[in-house]
Every structure is written in C-alpha cells, then in structure tokens.
Coordinates of C-alpha atoms in Angstrom, one line a residue:
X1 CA 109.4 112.0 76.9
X2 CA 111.3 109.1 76.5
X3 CA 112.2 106.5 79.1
X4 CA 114.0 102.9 79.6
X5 CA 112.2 99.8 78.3
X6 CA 110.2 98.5 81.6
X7 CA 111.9 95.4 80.9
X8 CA 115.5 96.8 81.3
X9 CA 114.3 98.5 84.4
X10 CA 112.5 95.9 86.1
X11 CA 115.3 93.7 85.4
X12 CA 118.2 96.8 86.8
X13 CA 116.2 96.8 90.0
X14 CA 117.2 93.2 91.0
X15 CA 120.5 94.6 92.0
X16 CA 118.9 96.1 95.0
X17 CA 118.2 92.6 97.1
X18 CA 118.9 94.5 100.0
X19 CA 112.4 95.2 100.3
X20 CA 80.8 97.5 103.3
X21 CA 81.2 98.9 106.9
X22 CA 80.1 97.7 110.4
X23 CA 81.4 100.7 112.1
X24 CA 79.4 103.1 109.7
X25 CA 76.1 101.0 111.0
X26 CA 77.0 101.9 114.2
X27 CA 77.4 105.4 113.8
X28 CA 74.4 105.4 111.7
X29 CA 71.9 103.5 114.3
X30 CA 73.6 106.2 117.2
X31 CA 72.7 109.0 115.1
X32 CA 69.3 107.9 114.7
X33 CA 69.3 107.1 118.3
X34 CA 70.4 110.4 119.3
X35 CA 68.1 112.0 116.9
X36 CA 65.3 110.2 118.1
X37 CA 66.1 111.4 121.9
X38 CA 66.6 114.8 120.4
X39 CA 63.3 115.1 119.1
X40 CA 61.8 114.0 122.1
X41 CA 63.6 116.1 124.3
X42 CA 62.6 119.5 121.7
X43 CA 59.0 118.5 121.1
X44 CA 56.1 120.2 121.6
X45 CA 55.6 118.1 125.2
X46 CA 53.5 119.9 128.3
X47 CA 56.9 122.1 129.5
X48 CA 58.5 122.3 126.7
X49 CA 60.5 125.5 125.9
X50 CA 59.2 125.3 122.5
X51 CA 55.7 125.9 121.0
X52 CA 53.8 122.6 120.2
X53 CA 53.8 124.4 116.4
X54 CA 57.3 125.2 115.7
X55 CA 58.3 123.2 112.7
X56 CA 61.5 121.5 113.2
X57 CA 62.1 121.1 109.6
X58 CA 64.7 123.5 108.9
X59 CA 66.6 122.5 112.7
X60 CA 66.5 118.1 111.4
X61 CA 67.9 119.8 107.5
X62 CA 70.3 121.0 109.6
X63 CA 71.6 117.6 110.6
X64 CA 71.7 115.9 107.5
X65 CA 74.5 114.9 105.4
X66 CA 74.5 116.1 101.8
X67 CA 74.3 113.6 98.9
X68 CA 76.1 115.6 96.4
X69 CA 79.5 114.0 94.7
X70 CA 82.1 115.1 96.5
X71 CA 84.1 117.9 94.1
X72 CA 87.5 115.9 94.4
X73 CA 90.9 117.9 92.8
X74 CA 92.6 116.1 89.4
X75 CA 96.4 114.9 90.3
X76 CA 98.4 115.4 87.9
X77 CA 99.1 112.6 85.5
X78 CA 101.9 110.1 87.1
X79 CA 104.2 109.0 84.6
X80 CA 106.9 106.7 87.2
X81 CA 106.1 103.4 88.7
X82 CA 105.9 103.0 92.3
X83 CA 109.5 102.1 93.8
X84 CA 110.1 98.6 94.6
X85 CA 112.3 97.6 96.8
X86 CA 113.6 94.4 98.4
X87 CA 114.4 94.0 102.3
X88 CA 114.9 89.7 103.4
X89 CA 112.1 88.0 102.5
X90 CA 110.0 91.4 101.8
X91 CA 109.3 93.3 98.5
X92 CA 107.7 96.5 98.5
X93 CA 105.6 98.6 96.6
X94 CA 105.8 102.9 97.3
X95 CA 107.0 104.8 99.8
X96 CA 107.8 103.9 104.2
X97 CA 104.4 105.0 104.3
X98 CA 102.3 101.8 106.1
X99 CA 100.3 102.7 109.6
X100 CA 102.6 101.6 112.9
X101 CA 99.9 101.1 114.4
X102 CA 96.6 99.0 114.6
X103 CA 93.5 100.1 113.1
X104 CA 90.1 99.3 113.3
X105 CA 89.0 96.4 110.7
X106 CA 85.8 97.7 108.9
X107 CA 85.1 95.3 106.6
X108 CA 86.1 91.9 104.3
X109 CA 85.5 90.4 101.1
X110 CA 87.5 87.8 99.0
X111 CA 89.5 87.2 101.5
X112 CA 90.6 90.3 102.5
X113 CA 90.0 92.1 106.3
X114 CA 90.2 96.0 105.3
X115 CA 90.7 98.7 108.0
X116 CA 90.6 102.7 108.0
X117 CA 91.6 105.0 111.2
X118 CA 93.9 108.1 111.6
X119 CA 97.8 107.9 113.1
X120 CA 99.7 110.7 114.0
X121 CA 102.6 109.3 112.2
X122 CA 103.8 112.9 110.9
X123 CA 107.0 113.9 112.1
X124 CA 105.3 117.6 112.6
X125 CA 105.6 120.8 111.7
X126 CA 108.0 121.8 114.7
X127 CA 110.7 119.1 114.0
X128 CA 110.1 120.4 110.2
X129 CA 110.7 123.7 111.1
X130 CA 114.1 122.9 113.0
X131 CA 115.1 120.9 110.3
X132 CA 115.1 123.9 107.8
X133 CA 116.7 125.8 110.3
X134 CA 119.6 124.1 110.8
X135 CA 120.1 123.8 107.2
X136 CA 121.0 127.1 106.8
X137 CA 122.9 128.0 110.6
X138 CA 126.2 126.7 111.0
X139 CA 127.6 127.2 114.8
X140 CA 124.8 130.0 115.1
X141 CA 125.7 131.9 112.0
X142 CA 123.3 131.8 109.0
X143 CA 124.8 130.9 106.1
X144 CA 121.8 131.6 103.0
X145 CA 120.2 134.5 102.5
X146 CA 116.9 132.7 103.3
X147 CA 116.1 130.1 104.5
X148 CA 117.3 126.1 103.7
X149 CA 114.3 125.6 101.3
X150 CA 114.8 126.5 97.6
X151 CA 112.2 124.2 95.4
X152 CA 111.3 124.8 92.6
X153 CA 108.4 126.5 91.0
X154 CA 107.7 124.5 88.0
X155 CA 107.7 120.5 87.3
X156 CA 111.0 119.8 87.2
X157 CA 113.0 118.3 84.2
X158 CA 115.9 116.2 84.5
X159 CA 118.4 115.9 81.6
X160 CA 121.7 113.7 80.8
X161 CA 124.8 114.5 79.5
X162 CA 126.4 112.6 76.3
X163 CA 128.7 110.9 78.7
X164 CA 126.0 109.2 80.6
X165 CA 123.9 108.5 77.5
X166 CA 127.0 106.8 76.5
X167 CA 127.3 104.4 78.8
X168 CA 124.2 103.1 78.8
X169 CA 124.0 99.0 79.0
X170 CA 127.8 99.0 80.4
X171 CA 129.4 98.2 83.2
X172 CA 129.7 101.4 84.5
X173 CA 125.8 102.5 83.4
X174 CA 124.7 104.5 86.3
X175 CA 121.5 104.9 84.6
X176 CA 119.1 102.1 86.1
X177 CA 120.0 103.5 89.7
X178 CA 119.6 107.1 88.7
X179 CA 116.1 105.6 87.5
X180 CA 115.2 104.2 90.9
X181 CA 116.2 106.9 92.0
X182 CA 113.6 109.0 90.6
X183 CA 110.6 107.3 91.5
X184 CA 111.8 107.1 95.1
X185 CA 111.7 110.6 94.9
X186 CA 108.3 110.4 92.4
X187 CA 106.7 108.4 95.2
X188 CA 107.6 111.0 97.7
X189 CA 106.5 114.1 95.8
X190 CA 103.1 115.5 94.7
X191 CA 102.5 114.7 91.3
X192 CA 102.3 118.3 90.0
X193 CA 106.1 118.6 90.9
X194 CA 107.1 114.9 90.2
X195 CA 110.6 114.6 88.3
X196 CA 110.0 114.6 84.6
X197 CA 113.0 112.4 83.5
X198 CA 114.3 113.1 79.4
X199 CA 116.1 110.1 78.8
X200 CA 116.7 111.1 75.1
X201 CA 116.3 114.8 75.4
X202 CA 113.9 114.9 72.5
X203 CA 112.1 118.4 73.6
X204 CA 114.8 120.4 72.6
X205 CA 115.3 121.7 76.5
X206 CA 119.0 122.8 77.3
X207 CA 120.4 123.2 80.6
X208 CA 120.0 126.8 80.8
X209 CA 116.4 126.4 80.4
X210 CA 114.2 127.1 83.8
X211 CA 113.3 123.7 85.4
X212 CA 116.1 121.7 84.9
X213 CA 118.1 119.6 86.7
X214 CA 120.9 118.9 84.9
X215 CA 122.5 115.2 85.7
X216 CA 126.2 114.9 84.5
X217 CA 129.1 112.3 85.2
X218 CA 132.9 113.6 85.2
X219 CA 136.5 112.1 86.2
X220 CA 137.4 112.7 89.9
X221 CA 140.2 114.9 88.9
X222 CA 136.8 117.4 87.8
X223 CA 134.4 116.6 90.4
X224 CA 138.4 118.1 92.9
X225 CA 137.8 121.1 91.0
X226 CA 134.0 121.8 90.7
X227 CA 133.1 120.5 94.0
X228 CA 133.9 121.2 97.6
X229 CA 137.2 119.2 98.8
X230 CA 136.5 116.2 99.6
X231 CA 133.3 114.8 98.4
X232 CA 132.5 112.4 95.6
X233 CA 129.5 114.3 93.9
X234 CA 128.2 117.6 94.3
X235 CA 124.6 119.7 93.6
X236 CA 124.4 122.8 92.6
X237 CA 121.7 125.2 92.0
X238 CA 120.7 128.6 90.4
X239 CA 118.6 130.1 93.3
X240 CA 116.3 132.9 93.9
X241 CA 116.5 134.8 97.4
X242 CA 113.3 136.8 98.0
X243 CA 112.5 139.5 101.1
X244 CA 109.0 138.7 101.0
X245 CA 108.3 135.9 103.4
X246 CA 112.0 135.3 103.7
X247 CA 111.6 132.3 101.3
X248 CA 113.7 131.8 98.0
X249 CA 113.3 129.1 94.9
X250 CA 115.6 127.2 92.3
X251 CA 115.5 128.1 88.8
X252 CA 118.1 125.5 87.6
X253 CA 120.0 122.7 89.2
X254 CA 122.7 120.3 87.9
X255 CA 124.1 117.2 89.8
X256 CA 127.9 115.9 88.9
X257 CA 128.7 112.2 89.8
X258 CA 132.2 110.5 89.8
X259 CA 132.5 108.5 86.1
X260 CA 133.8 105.7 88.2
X261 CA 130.9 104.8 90.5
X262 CA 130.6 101.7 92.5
X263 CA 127.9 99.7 91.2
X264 CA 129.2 96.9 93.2
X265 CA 127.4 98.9 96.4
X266 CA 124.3 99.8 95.2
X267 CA 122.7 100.7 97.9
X268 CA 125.9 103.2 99.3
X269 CA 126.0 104.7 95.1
X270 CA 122.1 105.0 95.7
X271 CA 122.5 107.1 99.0
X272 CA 124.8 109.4 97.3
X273 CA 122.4 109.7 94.8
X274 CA 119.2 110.5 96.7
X275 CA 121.6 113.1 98.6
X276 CA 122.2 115.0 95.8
X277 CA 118.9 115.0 94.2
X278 CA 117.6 116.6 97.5
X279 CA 119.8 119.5 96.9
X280 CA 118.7 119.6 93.8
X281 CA 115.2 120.0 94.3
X282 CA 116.1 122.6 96.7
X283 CA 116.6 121.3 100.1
X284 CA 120.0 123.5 100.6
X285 CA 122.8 122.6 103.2
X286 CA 123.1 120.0 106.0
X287 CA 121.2 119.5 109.2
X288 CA 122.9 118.1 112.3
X289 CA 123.2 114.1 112.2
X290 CA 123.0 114.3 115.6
X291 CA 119.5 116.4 115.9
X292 CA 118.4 114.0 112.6
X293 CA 120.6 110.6 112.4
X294 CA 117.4 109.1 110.1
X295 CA 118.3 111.9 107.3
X296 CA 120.3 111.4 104.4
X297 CA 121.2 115.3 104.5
X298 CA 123.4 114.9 107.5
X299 CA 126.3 117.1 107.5
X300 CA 128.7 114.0 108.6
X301 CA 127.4 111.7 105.8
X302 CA 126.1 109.2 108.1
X303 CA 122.4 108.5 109.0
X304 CA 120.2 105.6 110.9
X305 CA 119.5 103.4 107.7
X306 CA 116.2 103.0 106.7
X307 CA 116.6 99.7 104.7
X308 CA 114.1 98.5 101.8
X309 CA 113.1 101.6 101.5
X310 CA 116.6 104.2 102.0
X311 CA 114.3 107.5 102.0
X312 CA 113.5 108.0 105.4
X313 CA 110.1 110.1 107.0
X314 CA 111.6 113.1 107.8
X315 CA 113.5 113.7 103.9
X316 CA 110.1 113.0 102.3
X317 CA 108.3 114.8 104.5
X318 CA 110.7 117.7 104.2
X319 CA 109.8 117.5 100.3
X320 CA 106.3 117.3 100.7
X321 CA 106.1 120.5 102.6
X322 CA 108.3 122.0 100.4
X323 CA 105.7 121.7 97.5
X324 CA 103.0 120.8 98.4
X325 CA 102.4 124.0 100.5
X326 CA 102.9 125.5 96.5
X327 CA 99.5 124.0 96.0
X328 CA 97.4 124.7 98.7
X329 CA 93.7 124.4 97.1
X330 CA 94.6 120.5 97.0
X331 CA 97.2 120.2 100.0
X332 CA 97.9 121.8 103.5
X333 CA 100.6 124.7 103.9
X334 CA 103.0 125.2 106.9
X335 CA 100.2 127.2 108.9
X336 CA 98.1 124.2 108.8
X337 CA 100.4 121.3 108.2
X338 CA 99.5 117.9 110.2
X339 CA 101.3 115.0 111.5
X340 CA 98.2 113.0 111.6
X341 CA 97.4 110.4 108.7
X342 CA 94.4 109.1 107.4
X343 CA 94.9 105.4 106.5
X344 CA 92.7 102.5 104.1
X345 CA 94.4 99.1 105.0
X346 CA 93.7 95.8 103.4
X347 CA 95.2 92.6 104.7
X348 CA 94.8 88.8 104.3
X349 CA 94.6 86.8 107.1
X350 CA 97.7 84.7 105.9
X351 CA 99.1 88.1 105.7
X352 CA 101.1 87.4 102.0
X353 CA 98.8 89.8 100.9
X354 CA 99.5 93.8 102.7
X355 CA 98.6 96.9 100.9
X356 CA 96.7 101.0 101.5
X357 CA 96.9 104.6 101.1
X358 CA 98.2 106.9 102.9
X359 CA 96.3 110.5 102.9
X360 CA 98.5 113.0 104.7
X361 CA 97.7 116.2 104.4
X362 CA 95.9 116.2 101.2
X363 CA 98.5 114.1 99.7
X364 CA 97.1 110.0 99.0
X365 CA 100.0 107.9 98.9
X366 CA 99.9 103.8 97.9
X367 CA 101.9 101.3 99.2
X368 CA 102.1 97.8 99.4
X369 CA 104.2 94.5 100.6
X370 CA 104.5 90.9 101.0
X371 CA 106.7 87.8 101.2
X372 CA 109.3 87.5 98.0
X373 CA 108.4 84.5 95.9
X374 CA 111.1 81.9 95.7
X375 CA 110.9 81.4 91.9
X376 CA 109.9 84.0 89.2
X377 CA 106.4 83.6 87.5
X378 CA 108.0 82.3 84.4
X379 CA 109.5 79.5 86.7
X380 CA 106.5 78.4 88.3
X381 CA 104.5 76.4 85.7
X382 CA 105.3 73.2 86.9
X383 CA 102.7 74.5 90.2
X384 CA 100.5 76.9 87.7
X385 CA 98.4 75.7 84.3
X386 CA 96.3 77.9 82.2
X387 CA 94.7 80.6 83.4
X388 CA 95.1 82.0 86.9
X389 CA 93.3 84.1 89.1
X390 CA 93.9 86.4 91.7
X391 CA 90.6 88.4 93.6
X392 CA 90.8 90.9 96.4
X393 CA 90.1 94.1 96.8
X394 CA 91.4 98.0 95.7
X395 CA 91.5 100.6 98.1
X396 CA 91.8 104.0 97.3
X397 CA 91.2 107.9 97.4
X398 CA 89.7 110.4 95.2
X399 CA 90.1 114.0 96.9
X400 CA 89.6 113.0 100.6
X401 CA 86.6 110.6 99.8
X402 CA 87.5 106.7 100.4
X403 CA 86.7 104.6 97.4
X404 CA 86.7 100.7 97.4
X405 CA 85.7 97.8 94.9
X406 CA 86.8 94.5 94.0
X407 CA 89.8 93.5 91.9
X408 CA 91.1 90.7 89.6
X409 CA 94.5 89.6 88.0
X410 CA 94.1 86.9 85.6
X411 CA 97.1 85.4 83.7
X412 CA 97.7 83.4 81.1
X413 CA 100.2 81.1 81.8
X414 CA 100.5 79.8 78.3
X415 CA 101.7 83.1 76.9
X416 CA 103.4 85.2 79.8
X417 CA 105.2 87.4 77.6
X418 CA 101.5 88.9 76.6
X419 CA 99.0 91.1 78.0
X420 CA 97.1 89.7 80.9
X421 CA 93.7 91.5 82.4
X422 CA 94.0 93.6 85.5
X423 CA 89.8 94.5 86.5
X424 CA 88.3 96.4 89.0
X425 CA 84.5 96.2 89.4
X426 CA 82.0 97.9 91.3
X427 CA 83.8 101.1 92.9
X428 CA 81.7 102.4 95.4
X429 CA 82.6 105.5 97.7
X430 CA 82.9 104.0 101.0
X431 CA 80.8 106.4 102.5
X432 CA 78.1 106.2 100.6
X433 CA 77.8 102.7 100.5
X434 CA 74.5 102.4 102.0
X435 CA 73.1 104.4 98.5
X436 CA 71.3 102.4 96.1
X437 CA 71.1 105.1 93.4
X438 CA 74.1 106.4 91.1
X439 CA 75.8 108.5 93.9
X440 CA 76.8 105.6 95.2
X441 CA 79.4 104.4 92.9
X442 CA 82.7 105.9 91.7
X443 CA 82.1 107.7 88.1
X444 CA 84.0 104.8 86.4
X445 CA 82.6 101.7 88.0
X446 CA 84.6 99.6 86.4
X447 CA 88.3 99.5 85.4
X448 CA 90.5 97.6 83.8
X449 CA 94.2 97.8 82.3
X450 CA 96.3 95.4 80.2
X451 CA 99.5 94.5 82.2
X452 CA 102.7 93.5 81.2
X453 CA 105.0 90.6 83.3
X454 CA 108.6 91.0 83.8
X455 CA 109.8 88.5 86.1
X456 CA 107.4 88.8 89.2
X457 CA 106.3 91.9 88.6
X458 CA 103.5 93.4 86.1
X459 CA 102.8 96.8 85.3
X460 CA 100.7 99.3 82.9
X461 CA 101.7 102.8 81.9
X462 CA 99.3 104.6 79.8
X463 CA 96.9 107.8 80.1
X464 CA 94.6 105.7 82.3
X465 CA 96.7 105.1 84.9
X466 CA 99.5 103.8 86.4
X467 CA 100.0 100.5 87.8
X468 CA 102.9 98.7 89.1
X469 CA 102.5 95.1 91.0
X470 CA 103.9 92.1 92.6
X471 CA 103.3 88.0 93.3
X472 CA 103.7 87.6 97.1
X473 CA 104.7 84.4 98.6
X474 CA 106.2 81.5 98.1
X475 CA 104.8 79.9 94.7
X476 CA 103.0 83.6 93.8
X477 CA 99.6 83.1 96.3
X478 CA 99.3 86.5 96.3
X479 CA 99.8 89.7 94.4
X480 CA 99.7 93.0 95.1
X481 CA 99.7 96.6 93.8
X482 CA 99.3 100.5 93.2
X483 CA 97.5 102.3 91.0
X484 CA 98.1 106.0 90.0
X485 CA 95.2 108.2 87.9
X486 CA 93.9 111.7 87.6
X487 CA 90.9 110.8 89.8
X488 CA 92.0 107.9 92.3
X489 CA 95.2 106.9 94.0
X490 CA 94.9 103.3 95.4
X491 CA 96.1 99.9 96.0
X492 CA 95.1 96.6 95.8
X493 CA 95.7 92.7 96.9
X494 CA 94.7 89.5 96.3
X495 CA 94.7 85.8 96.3
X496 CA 94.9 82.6 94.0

C-alpha cells in the first residue's frame, strides 16, 4: 500500500489551526486483613460450626488470584497515525476520548502523577439504539429495508480516481484533508476494520471489487445529476438487506466530491468529508439534529461543533458498535455494550505534559495533549544544544491488562533531519507489579523505535508499531505521544 510522504502530511495538517501503586497496597493489606478475620471466624475454635480437622486448603485456593499471563487478543496491525489536531493554544493526539472527570492518582515517577479509575462516559446503548432508529424513520415511516446500519464485513479499501490523483500538490489537492480524514476515522475504528487507504492503487483492486470505497471528484454540473438536489457531495453504497436479525451490510461504497472544494475552510470541506465517509462505512440516512445537534449526520446539516477534534462521541461511538460488535471474542456486542470506561491517566504537575488510554468496551484507545509550542523544533536551537532528553512514562493496555514503564526521547539537535531514539524500559503489568519473577514484566521489556521529526512532531511507522508524537509548551518542555502494536496500545509523556 502506498501512502503520502509523512513529511507532506505533517506539513498538510498545519492548515487545520483551528487542537507502582498505593491503592493496590491497600487493597492488598484489606484482603489480608479480611482473610485473617476470615480464618479466625472459620477455625476449628470451641463453637465453631466446623470440625477442628477440616482442611481449609481448597476454601483459601479458592481466594487466590492466579499468576498465569493474562491471554490478551492481537489488534490488528495499525498502519495510520493518530490524528492531530490543533484547538488555541492545544494540540492533540487521538480521538475526544480523555476522562471528564477526576480519577484517583495511583502512582508517580519522573515527574509524572499517573491515575486509573472507570467513567461512565459512554453515550449508552439506549441513545445508540435511537440513533439507528431515526436513521431509517422519516415522520414515522421507515424508509430501508433494515435498519440504518450497513457496515461492512471486510477491512475496507479506499481508492482514488485519476482526477484526484491528478491534482495532487495543487491548489485544489483535496488529498491531505481526505488523509486526515482517514485517521480520524482510523482513530475511531477497531483496527480490524480500519480504512486501508491505496494512494497509488498498486493491488490491482477496481471499484467493483467487495470492500471498496470508491473516492471520486466531479464538476457540480455531475454531482446535480448523480446526487440528490441540493447537496455538494453525496455517498452511495451497494447494500445487503438480510431477514435474519433485521440487520443488512455494504459490499461497495463510493463517495463523489465537488472538483471545486474550498480549501480556504478547512475545517467546513473537512465536515463534509467525515459526513460522507460515515455513509460510506454504512451509517445510512440522517438522525434528527434536534434529538442529536453533536452529530455530523444531522438531516439539517448543522451540528454542536466539537472543535480540535470535529468527530464528536456519539458518531464514533455509533462506528464502534457498528463493528466492533462483528468481533465479539475481543469487544462487546449490543446485548452487552457499556457506557462505562476504563481509563490510565498520566499528567505532569505543570500540566504541559497530558496523555492515557481509553479501554471501552474492549476497545483501548490513546490520546494525548498539551500546550502548542511557540517555535518549531528546528527553530529552537538558540534554547537547545546537543542532545536532549525527554523521561516520563508510557501507559498502556494489552487485552484488558494495564501495562506501564518508563520512557525516553532523546534528540540530536545537531542533525534533526535524522533518526532520534524513542525507548521504553522496564514494562511491567501494573497488576502484577508486586512480582519479582518473569510474570511480572511485559513479554518485550524493553522497546525502542527510531523516530523521524517534521516540524514539532516525530513519528515511526513500521511492523513494530506505530507512533506519532508531539513537543508541548512553550520552548518544547514536554512531549507527548501514542503508540499502536499487535500487543499494546498506549501513550506516553515526558519532560526535559
């Protein structure tokens, strides 16, 4: 698969300035406590309901955790960066995913207060269920043969016509915001089903093929004819209605945009976008922008922006349930979908440095945030010489099991058009970090990727991972960033 240098990318996105465990040691010394108790209360004591000779062995086994490795599911390989987005004096990393609320600080080390709790953050299955609904009713009449939820079945690819191929590093290139895009939608996805983009179409897929959306760009005069009066792009799919279950799927898609689109409004061309993508990957009609102003599938048009980040909760969520109910041995399904979130949160007490996961429903999702630097990296000598180096922390998931260790950024300021060393070292699973033996640490203790600067931002695509990061604050303090692999989805942060 082919896909834009990161430089051009990177670069593109600047058009958008619009974004170990104290509480464990104290449920470990109140289970001994209560154990203790316990075994007074069931011993072999003059009245005792139990003989002086039962063996309690089996009843204490009973109580014990087990010390096996947890069996965690393999993600998918991610092959998109985490979105970044820019919001004031914020840039962000992922998805509108942070915790609202405050949770319980756990832990710290290099600077760094780390927190883990659960938020019922979800917008639920109910509101989800009404959503769909009103997809596919219009003034109490339904209007698709099932109901408004048509994803597909297969990882998507999305293909380009000549036209946009074309125009490609031109004033009217579309294809850096198509891009973003993407890995808004990536970000919001499951990786089984995240968009596979072709930007060069070098696998010989066509358009008729079965998992493909197909992304074209056309003069008004066509998008009159092939779309519903009125509107400036349109989505169309080739759908599957089935009985059973009342459910249906897309087996093809294909997206027409106006040839003439307003770059100058990026982030109104980036709406229209997202929209149409969403009805691409199967989320069929319009819901009331009265019953959901915060959706971008309003049948009006309008919605309650959602700035830095322009996906809102209940569109990703809406994906998520979608297809990740497709893959229930590593996600939850409608009959036991949650709006509760499991959160790891790390923070500096400055606070340039904010990053965490997001598990919901079986789905770990990174994120991360801080002040904009004034200056880009390249800039910034005159303040930075040699080497410099950024420690924290990375915090992160594999399966449901919390993992954290410490992390590193060094640069070399000398030759920032290099590789610089990105290192984590001494993964441990959190729950386990009492264990002295090998259990206690994550199979690949240590980590460490080769990262590439473009302006303030450094990444790292390979088989091993994904990476994406950022320098926070004023003169680059901080940094912070995801990381994306097979067997752990985390973030991380730090500070110079």
């Amino acid at each position: 698969m082919g896909r834009p240098d990161l430089c051009e990318d990177r670069v593109g996105l600047s058009i958008f300035n619009v974004m170990r465990c104290n509480m464990k040691q104290l449920m470990l010394s109140v289970l001994v406590i209560t154990m203790a108790l316990w075994l007074t209360a069931c011993g072999g004591s003059r009245g005792s309901l139990h003989s002086p000779a039962l063996d309690l062995t089996d009843a204490i086994a009973a109580y014990e955790f087990s010390k096996s490795a947890y069996q965690h599911p393999n993600y998918e390989p991610v092959f998109t960066l985490s979105p970044i987005g820019f919001w004031g004096n914020t840039v962000t990393l992922g998805g509108d995913v942070e915790p609202r609320e405050w949770l319980r600080p756990v832990a710290s080390g290099n600077g760094i207060t780390y927190s883990m709790g659960a938020s019922r953050d979800g917008v639920g299955v109910d509101r989800l269920t009404n959503y769909k609904f009103d997809l596919h009713t219009r003034n109490g009449t339904t209007t698709l043969a099932s109901d408004g939820f048509y994803p597909f079945r297969v990882r998507p690819t999305v293909l380009f016509d000549a036209e946009l191929q074309q125009r490609r590093g031109g004033g009217q290139d579309a294809m850096p915001l198509i891009s973003y895009a993407i890995d808004i939608l990536n970000d919001a996805l499951p990786s089984e089903f995240q968009l596979m983009p072709d930007y060069t179409n070098v696998s010989g897929m066509s358009r008729y093929d079965e998992g493909v959306i197909l992304v074209r760009v056309a003069p008004e005069s066509q998008i009159a004819v092939e779309c519903p009066s009125g509107v400036v792009a349109c989505a169309g799919n080739d759908r599957v209605s089935l009985a059973t279950g009342n459910v249906g799927y897309t087996r093809r898609a294909q997206i027409l945009l106006p040839d003439t689109f307003d770059l100058s409004k990026p982030q109104t061309a980036l709406t229209v976008v997202l929209h149409e993508f969403l009805h691409a990957l199967g989320i069929q009609g319009h819901v009331d922008s009265f019953e959901f102003p915060d959706s971008l599938m309003g049948k009006s048009g309008d919605f309650f922006p959602n700035p830095g980040y322009i996906l809102h909760r209940i569109d990703r969520e809406a994906l998520q349930i979608m297809y990740m109910s497709q893959r229930t041995t590593n996600y939850n399904d409608w009959a036991e979908w949650s709006d509760t979130t499991l959160h790891l949160v790390g923070r500096s007490d400055d606070e340039i440095v904010n990053f965490g996961v997001a598990l919901f429903n079986g789905l770990p999702q990174p994120w991360a945030r801080g002040p904009l630097p004034a200056m880009t990296l390249f800039d910034n000598p005159p303040y930075l010489h040699g080497a410099a180096t950024w420690t924290g922390v990375l915090l992160g998931f594999s399966g449901v099991s919390p993992v954290a260790g410490d992390a590193a950024l060094t640069v070399d300021l000398n030759r920032l058009d290099g590789e610089h060393a990105l290192q984590f070292r001494d993964l441990y699973f959190v729950n386990r970090f009492e264990e002295s033996g090998p259990e206690r640490w994550f199979p690949e203790r240590n980590l460490d990727y080769a990262v590439e600067l473009t302006e303030n931002f450094f990444t790292h695509l390979s088989d091993d991972g994904v990476v994406t990061g950022t320098f926070t604050s004023e003169r680059h303090e901080g940094m912070v960033g995801t990381l994306q692999r097979t067997d752990l989805v985390g973030a991380f942060g730090g500070s110079r």
